CSV table of C-alpha atoms in Angstrom, one decimal:
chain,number,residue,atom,x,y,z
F,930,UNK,CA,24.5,3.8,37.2
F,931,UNK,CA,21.9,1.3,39.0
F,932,UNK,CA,18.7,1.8,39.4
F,933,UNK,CA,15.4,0.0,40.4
F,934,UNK,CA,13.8,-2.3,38.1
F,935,UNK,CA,10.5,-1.3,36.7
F,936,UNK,CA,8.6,-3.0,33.8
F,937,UNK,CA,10.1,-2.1,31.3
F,938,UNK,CA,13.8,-0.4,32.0
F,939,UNK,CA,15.1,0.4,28.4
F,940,UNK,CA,15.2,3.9,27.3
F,941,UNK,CA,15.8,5.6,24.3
F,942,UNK,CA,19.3,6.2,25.6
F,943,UNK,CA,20.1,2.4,25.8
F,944,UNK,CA,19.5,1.4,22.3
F,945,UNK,CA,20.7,5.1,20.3
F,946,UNK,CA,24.0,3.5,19.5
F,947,UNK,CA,22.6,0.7,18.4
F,948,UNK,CA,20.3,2.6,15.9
F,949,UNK,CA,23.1,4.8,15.0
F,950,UNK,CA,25.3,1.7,13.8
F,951,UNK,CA,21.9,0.3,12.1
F,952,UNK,CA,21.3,3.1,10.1
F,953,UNK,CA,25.0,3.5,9.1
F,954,UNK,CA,25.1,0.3,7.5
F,955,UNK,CA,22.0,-0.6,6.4
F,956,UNK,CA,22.2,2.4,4.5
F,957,UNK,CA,25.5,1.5,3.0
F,958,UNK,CA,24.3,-1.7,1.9
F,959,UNK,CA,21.3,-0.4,0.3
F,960,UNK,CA,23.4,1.4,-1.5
F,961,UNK,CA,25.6,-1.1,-2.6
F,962,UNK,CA,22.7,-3.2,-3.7
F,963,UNK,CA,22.2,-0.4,-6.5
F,964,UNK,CA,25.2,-0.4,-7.3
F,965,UNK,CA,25.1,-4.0,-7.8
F,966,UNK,CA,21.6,-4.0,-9.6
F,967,UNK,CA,22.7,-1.2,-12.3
F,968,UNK,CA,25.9,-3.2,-12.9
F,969,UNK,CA,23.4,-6.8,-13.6
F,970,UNK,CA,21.3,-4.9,-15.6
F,971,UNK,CA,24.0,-3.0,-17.4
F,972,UNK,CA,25.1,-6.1,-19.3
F,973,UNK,CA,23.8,-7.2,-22.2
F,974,UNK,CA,20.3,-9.8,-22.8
F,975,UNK,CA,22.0,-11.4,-25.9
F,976,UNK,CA,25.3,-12.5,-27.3
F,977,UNK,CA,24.2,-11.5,-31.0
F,978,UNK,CA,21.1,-11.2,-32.9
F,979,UNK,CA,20.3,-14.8,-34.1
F,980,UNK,CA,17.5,-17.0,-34.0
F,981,UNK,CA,18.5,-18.8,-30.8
F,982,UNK,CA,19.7,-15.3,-28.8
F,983,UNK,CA,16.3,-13.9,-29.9
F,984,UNK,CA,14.4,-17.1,-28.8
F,985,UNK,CA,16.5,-17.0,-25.3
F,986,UNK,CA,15.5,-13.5,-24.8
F,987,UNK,CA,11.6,-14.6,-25.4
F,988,UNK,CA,11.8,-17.3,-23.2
F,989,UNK,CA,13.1,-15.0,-20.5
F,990,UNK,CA,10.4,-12.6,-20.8
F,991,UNK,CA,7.8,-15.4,-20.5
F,992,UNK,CA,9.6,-16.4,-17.2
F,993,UNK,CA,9.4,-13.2,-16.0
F,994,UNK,CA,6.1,-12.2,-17.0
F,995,UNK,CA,4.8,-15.4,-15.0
F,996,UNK,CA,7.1,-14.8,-12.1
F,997,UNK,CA,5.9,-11.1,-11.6
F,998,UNK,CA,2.0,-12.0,-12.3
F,999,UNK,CA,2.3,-14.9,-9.9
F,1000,UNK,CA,4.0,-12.9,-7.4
F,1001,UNK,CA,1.4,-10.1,-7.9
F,1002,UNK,CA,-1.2,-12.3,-7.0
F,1003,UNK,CA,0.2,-13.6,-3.8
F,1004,UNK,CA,0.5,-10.4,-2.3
F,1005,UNK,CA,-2.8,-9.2,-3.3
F,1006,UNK,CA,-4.3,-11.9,-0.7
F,1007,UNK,CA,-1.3,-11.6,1.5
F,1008,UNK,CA,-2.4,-8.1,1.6
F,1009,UNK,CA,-5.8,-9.1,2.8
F,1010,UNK,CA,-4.4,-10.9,5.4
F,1011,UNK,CA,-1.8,-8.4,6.8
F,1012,UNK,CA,-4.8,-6.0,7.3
F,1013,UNK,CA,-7.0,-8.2,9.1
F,1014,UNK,CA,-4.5,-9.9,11.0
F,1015,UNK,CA,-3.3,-5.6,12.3
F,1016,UNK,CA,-6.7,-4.7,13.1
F,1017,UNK,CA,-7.0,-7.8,15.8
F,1018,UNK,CA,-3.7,-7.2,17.3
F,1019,UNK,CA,-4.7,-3.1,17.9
F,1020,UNK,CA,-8.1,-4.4,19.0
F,1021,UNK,CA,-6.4,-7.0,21.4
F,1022,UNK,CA,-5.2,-4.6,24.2
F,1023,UNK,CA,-9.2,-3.9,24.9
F,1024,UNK,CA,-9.7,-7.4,26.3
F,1025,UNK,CA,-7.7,-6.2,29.0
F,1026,UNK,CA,-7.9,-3.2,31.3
F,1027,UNK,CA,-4.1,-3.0,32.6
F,1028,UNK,CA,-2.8,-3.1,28.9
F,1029,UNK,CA,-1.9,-0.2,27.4
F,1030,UNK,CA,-4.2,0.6,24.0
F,1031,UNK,CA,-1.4,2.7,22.0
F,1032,UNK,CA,0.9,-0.5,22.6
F,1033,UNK,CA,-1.4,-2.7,20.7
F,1034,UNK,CA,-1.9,-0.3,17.9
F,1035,UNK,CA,1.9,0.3,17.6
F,1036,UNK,CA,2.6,-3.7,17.6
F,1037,UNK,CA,0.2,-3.5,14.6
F,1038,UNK,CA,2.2,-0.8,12.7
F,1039,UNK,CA,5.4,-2.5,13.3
F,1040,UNK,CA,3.2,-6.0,12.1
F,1041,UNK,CA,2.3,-4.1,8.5
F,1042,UNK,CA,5.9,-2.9,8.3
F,1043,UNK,CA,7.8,-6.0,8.9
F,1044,UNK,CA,5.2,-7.6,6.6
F,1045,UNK,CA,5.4,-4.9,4.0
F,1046,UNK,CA,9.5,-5.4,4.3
F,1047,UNK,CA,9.4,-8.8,3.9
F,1048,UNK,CA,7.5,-9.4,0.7
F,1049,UNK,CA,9.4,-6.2,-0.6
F,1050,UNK,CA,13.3,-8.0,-0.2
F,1051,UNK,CA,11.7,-11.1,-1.5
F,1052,UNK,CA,10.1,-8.7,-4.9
F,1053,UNK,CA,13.3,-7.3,-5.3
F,1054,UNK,CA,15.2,-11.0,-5.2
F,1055,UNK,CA,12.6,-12.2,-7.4
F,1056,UNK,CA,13.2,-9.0,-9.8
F,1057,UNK,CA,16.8,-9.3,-10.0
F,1058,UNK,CA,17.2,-12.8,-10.8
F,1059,UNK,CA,14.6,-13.7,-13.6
F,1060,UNK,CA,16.3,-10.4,-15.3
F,1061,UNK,CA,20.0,-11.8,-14.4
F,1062,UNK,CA,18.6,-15.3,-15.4
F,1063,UNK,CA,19.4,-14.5,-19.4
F,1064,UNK,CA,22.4,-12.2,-18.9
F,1065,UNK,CA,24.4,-15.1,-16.8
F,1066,UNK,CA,23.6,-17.3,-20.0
F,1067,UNK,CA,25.1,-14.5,-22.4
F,1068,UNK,CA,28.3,-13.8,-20.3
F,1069,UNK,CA,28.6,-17.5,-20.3
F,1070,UNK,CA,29.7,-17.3,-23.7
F,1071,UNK,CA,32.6,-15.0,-22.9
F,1072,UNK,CA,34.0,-16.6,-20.1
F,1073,UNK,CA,33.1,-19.1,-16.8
F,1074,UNK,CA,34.5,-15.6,-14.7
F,1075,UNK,CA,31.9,-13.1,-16.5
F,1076,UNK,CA,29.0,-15.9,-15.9
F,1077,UNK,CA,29.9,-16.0,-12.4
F,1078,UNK,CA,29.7,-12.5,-11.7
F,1079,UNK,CA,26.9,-11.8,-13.0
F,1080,UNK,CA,25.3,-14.7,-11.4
F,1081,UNK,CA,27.0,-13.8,-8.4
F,1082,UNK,CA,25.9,-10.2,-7.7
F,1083,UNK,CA,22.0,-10.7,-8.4
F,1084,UNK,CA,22.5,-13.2,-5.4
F,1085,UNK,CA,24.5,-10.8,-3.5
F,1086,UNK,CA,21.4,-8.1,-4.4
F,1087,UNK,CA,19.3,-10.5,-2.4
F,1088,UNK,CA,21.4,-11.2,0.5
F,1089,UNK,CA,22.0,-7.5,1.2
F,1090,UNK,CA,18.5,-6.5,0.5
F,1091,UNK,CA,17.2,-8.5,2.9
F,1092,UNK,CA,19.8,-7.4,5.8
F,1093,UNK,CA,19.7,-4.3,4.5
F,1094,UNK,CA,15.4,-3.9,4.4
F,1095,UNK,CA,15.8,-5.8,7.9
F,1096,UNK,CA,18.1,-3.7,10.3
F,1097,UNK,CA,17.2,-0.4,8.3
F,1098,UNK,CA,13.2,-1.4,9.4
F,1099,UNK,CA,14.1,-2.3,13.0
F,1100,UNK,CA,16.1,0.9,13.4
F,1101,UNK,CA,13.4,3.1,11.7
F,1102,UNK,CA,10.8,1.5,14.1
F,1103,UNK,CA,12.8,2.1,17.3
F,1104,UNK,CA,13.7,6.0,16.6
F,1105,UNK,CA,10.0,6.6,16.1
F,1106,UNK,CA,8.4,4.4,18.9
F,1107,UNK,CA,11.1,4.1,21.3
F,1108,UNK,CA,9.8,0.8,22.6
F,1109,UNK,CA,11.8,-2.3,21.6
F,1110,UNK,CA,8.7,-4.2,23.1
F,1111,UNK,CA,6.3,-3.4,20.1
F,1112,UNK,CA,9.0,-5.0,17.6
F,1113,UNK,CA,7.3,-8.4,18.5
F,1114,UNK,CA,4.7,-7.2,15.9
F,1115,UNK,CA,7.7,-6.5,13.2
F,1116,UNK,CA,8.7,-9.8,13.6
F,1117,UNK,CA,5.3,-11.1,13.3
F,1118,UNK,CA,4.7,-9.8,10.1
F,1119,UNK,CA,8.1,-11.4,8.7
F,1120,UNK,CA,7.2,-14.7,9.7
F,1121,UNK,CA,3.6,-14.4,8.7
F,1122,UNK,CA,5.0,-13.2,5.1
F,1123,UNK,CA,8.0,-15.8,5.1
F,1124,UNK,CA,5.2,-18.8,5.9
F,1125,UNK,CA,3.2,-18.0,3.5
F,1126,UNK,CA,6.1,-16.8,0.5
F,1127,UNK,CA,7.8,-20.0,1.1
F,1128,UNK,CA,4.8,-22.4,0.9
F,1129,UNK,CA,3.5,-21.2,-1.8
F,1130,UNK,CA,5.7,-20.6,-3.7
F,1131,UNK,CA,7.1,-24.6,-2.6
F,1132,UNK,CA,3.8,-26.2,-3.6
F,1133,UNK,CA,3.7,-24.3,-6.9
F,1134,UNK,CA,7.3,-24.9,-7.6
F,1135,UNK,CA,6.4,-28.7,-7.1
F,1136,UNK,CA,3.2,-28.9,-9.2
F,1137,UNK,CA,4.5,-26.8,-11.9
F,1138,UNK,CA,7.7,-29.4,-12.2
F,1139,UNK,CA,5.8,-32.2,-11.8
F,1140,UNK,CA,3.1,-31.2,-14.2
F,1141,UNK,CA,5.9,-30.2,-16.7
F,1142,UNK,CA,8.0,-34.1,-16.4
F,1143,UNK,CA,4.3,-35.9,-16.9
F,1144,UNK,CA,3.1,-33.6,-20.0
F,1145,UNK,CA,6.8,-33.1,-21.4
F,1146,UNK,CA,8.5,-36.6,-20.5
F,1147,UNK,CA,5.8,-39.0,-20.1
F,1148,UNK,CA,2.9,-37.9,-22.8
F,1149,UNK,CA,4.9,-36.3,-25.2
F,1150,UNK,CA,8.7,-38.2,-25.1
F,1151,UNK,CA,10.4,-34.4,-24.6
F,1152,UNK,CA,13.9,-33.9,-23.2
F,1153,UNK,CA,14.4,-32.6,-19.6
F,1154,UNK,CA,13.4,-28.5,-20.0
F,1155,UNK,CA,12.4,-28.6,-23.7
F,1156,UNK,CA,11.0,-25.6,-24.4
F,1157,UNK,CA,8.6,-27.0,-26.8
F,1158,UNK,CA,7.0,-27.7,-23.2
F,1159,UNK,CA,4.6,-25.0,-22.2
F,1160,UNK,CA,5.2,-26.4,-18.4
F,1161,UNK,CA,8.7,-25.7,-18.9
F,1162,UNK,CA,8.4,-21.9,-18.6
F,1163,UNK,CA,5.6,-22.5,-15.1
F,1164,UNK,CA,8.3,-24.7,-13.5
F,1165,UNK,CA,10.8,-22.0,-14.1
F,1166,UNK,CA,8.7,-19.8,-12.6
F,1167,UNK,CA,8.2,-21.6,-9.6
F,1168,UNK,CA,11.6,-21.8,-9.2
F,1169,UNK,CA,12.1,-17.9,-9.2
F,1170,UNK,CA,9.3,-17.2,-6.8
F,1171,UNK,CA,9.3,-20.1,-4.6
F,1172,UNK,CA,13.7,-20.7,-4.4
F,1173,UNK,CA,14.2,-16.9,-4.8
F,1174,UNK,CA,11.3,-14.5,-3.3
F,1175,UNK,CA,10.3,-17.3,-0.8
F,1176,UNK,CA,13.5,-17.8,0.1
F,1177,UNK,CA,14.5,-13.7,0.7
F,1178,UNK,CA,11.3,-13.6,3.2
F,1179,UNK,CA,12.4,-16.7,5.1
F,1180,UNK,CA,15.9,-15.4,5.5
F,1181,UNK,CA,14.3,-11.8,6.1
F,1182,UNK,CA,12.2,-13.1,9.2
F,1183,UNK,CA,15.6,-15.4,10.3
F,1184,UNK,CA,17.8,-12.0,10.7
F,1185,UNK,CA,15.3,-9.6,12.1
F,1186,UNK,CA,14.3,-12.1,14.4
F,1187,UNK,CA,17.4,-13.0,15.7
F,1188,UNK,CA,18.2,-8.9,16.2
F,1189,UNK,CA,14.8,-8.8,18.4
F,1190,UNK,CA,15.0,-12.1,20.4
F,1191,UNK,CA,18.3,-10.3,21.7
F,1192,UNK,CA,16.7,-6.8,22.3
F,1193,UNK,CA,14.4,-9.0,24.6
F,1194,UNK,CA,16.8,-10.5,26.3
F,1195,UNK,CA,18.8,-7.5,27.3
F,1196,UNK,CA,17.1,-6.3,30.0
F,1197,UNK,CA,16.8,-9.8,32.0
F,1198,UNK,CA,20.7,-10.2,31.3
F,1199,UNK,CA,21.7,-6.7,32.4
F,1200,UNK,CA,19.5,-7.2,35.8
F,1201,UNK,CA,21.2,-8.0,39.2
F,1202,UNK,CA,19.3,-8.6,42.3
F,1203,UNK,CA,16.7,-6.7,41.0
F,1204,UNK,CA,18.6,-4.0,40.4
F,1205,UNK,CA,19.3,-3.1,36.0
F,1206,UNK,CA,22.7,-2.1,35.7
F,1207,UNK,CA,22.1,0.8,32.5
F,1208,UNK,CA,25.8,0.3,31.6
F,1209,UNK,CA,25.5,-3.5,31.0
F,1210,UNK,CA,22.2,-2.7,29.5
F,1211,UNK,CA,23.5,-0.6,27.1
F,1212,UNK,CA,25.7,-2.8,25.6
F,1213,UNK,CA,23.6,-5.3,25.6
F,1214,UNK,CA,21.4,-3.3,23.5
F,1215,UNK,CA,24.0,-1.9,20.9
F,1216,UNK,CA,26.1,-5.5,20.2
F,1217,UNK,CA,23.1,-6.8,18.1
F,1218,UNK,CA,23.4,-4.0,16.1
F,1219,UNK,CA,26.8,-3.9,15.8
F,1220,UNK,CA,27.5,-8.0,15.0
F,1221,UNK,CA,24.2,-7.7,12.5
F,1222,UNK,CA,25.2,-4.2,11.0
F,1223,UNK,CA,29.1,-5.2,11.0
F,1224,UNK,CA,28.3,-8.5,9.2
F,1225,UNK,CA,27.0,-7.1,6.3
F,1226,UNK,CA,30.0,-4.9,6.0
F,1227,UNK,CA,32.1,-8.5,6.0
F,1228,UNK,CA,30.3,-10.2,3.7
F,1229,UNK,CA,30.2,-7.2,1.1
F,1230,UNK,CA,34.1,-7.7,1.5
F,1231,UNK,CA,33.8,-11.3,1.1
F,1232,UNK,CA,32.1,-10.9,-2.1
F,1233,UNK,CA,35.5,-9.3,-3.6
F,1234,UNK,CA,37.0,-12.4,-3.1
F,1235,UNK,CA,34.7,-14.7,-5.8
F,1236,UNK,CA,36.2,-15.1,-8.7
F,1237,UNK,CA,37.8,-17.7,-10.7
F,1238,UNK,CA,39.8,-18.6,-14.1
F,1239,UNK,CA,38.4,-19.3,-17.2
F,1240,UNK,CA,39.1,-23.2,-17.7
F,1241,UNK,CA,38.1,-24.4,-13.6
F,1242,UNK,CA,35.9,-27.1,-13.3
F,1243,UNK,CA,33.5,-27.7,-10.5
F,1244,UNK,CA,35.8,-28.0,-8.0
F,1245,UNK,CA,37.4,-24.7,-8.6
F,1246,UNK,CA,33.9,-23.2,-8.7
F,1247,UNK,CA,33.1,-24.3,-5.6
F,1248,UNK,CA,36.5,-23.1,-4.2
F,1249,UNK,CA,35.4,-19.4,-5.4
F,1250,UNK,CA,32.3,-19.7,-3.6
F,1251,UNK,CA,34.2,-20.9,0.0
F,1252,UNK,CA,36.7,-18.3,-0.6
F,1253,UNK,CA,34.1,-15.6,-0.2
F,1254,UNK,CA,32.3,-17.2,2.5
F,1255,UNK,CA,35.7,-18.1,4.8
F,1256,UNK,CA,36.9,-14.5,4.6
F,1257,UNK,CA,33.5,-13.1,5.6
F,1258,UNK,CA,33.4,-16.0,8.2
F,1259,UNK,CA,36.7,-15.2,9.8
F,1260,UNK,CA,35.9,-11.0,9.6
F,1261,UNK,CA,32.7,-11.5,11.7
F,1262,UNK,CA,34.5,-14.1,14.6
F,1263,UNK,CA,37.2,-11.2,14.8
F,1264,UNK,CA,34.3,-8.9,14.9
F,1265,UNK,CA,32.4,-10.2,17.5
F,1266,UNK,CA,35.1,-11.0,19.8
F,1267,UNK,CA,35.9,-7.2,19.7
F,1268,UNK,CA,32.6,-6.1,20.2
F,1269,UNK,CA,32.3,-8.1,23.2
């Protein structure tokens, strides 16, 4: 069915699929990532109750308790920021008079959101791995397999919560404003939150290990990470929020991005002679959804493939890893040549 091309020719009818599939699987990795989470935090902090294990535990906490208070800080000015930043894009439409004013205020809900969602997958990377930091080292003592999963599923909590935050947030946005145009200001707020997550938390990463070589190496004649060095336990922390929570908001604002820039170019693709063909523009529409939405699905599978045998070396770690990430590879090139 053809029909003239106004402004804006996408309808709530050629996106529904789309959300449908969105929803499905975001909401399937969410839950997955509970899953997941329970099962990191279900093993134990400690292989016994010495002097060392009770030190190793204490050092953890520090790392976490300076992780969570840097992190708290961040987004208390971020916060700042996000507000300000919403006001002047709902204010913007005014300087026109041919612009709609309940676009610009919806652009600046979707802003706040994708913000909000951003710094939330990266809180919720960063919670997971300072808390799987010490349980990775206590399976280690079993096995190299029993470290590896439990390193490996507090990563695979941050992968999935980001796609999972991301494509669950652009869904959400379009079954309540039906307007894939105002998801400009979703992305917005990912990218502002990514920039800001990832530089920060870089330049403190940097200082924090500098600072730690020239006290610990240099003044005092300490070993790499002695934790006799107070700027041992700040670089570590650095290292949680700036290669962990930076990271998950970078990688946040990469996938929802992606998802829109295609939403945006839907409508130009599906137009012939002027004329939209609704059909075309459907699909083009729902395909995001179902690459972005089916690719989760394929790596969760992927992940069953990690493991490895007590007694590897490097090279058979490494191996683990690729296995995972071939099979999920391979699933999503099978899945997108179906799709289209």
């Amino acid at each position: 069915t053809n029909s003239p091309l106004p402004r804006m020719a996408l309808v709530w009818e050629n996106f529904e699929a789309g959300v449908i599939v969105g929803f499905a699987t975001g909401g399937a990795a969410l839950l997955y990532v509970l899953v997941l989470l329970r099962s990191v935090l279900s093993h134990p902090v400690k292989p016994d109750d010495s002097e060392k294990s009770a030190r190793m535990v204490e050092i953890a906490g520090h790392i976490q308790a300076g992780a969570k208070a840097f992190l708290n800080t961040e987004y208390l000015y971020l916060s700042a920021f996000v507000v300000v930043v919403a006001i002047l894009i709902g204010l913007s439409p005014y300087l026109e008079d041919d612009v709609d004013k309940e676009q610009g205020w919806n652009t600046a809900i979707n802003f706040v959101v994708g913000a909000f969602l951003s710094g939330l997958a990266g809180y919720v990377g960063m919670f997971t791995a300072v808390r799987a930091n010490v349980r990775t080292t206590t399976a280690a003592t079993e096995g190299l397999n029993p470290a590896l999963k439990v390193a490996f599923k507090s990563g695979t909590v941050m992968g999935l919560t980001v796609v999972s935050f991301g494509i669950l947030g652009l869904s959400t946005n379009l079954s309540i404003f039906k307007d894939p145009t105002v998801l400009a200001g979703f992305g917005f707020g990912a990218s502002s939150i990514a920039l800001f997550a990832r530089v920060g938390g870089g330049i403190f990463t940097k200082a924090a290990d500098v600072g730690a070589d020239l006290c610990g190496k240099v003044a005092n004649d300490l070993e790499e990470d002695d934790p006799r060095n107070p700027a041992v336990i700040a670089d570590n922390v650095g290292d949680n929020v700036g290669d962990v929570a930076g990271m998950g908001a970078d990688l946040f604002e990469s996938y929802v991005g992606s998802i829109i820039a295609c939403l945006t170019l839907a409508e130009g693709k599906a137009t012939v002679d002027s004329v939209v063909d609704q059909d075309l523009l459907t699909a083009y529409t729902t395909i995001p959804f179902i690459i972005a939405g089916g690719g989760i699905v394929c790596s969760v599978v992927g992940t069953l493939f990690v493991s490895v045998k007590d007694g590897a070396n490097m090279n058979g770690l490494l191996w683990a890893l690729r296995r995972g990430l071939l099979v999920a590879s391979v699933l999503v090139i099978v899945l997108t040549i179906a799709a289209c």
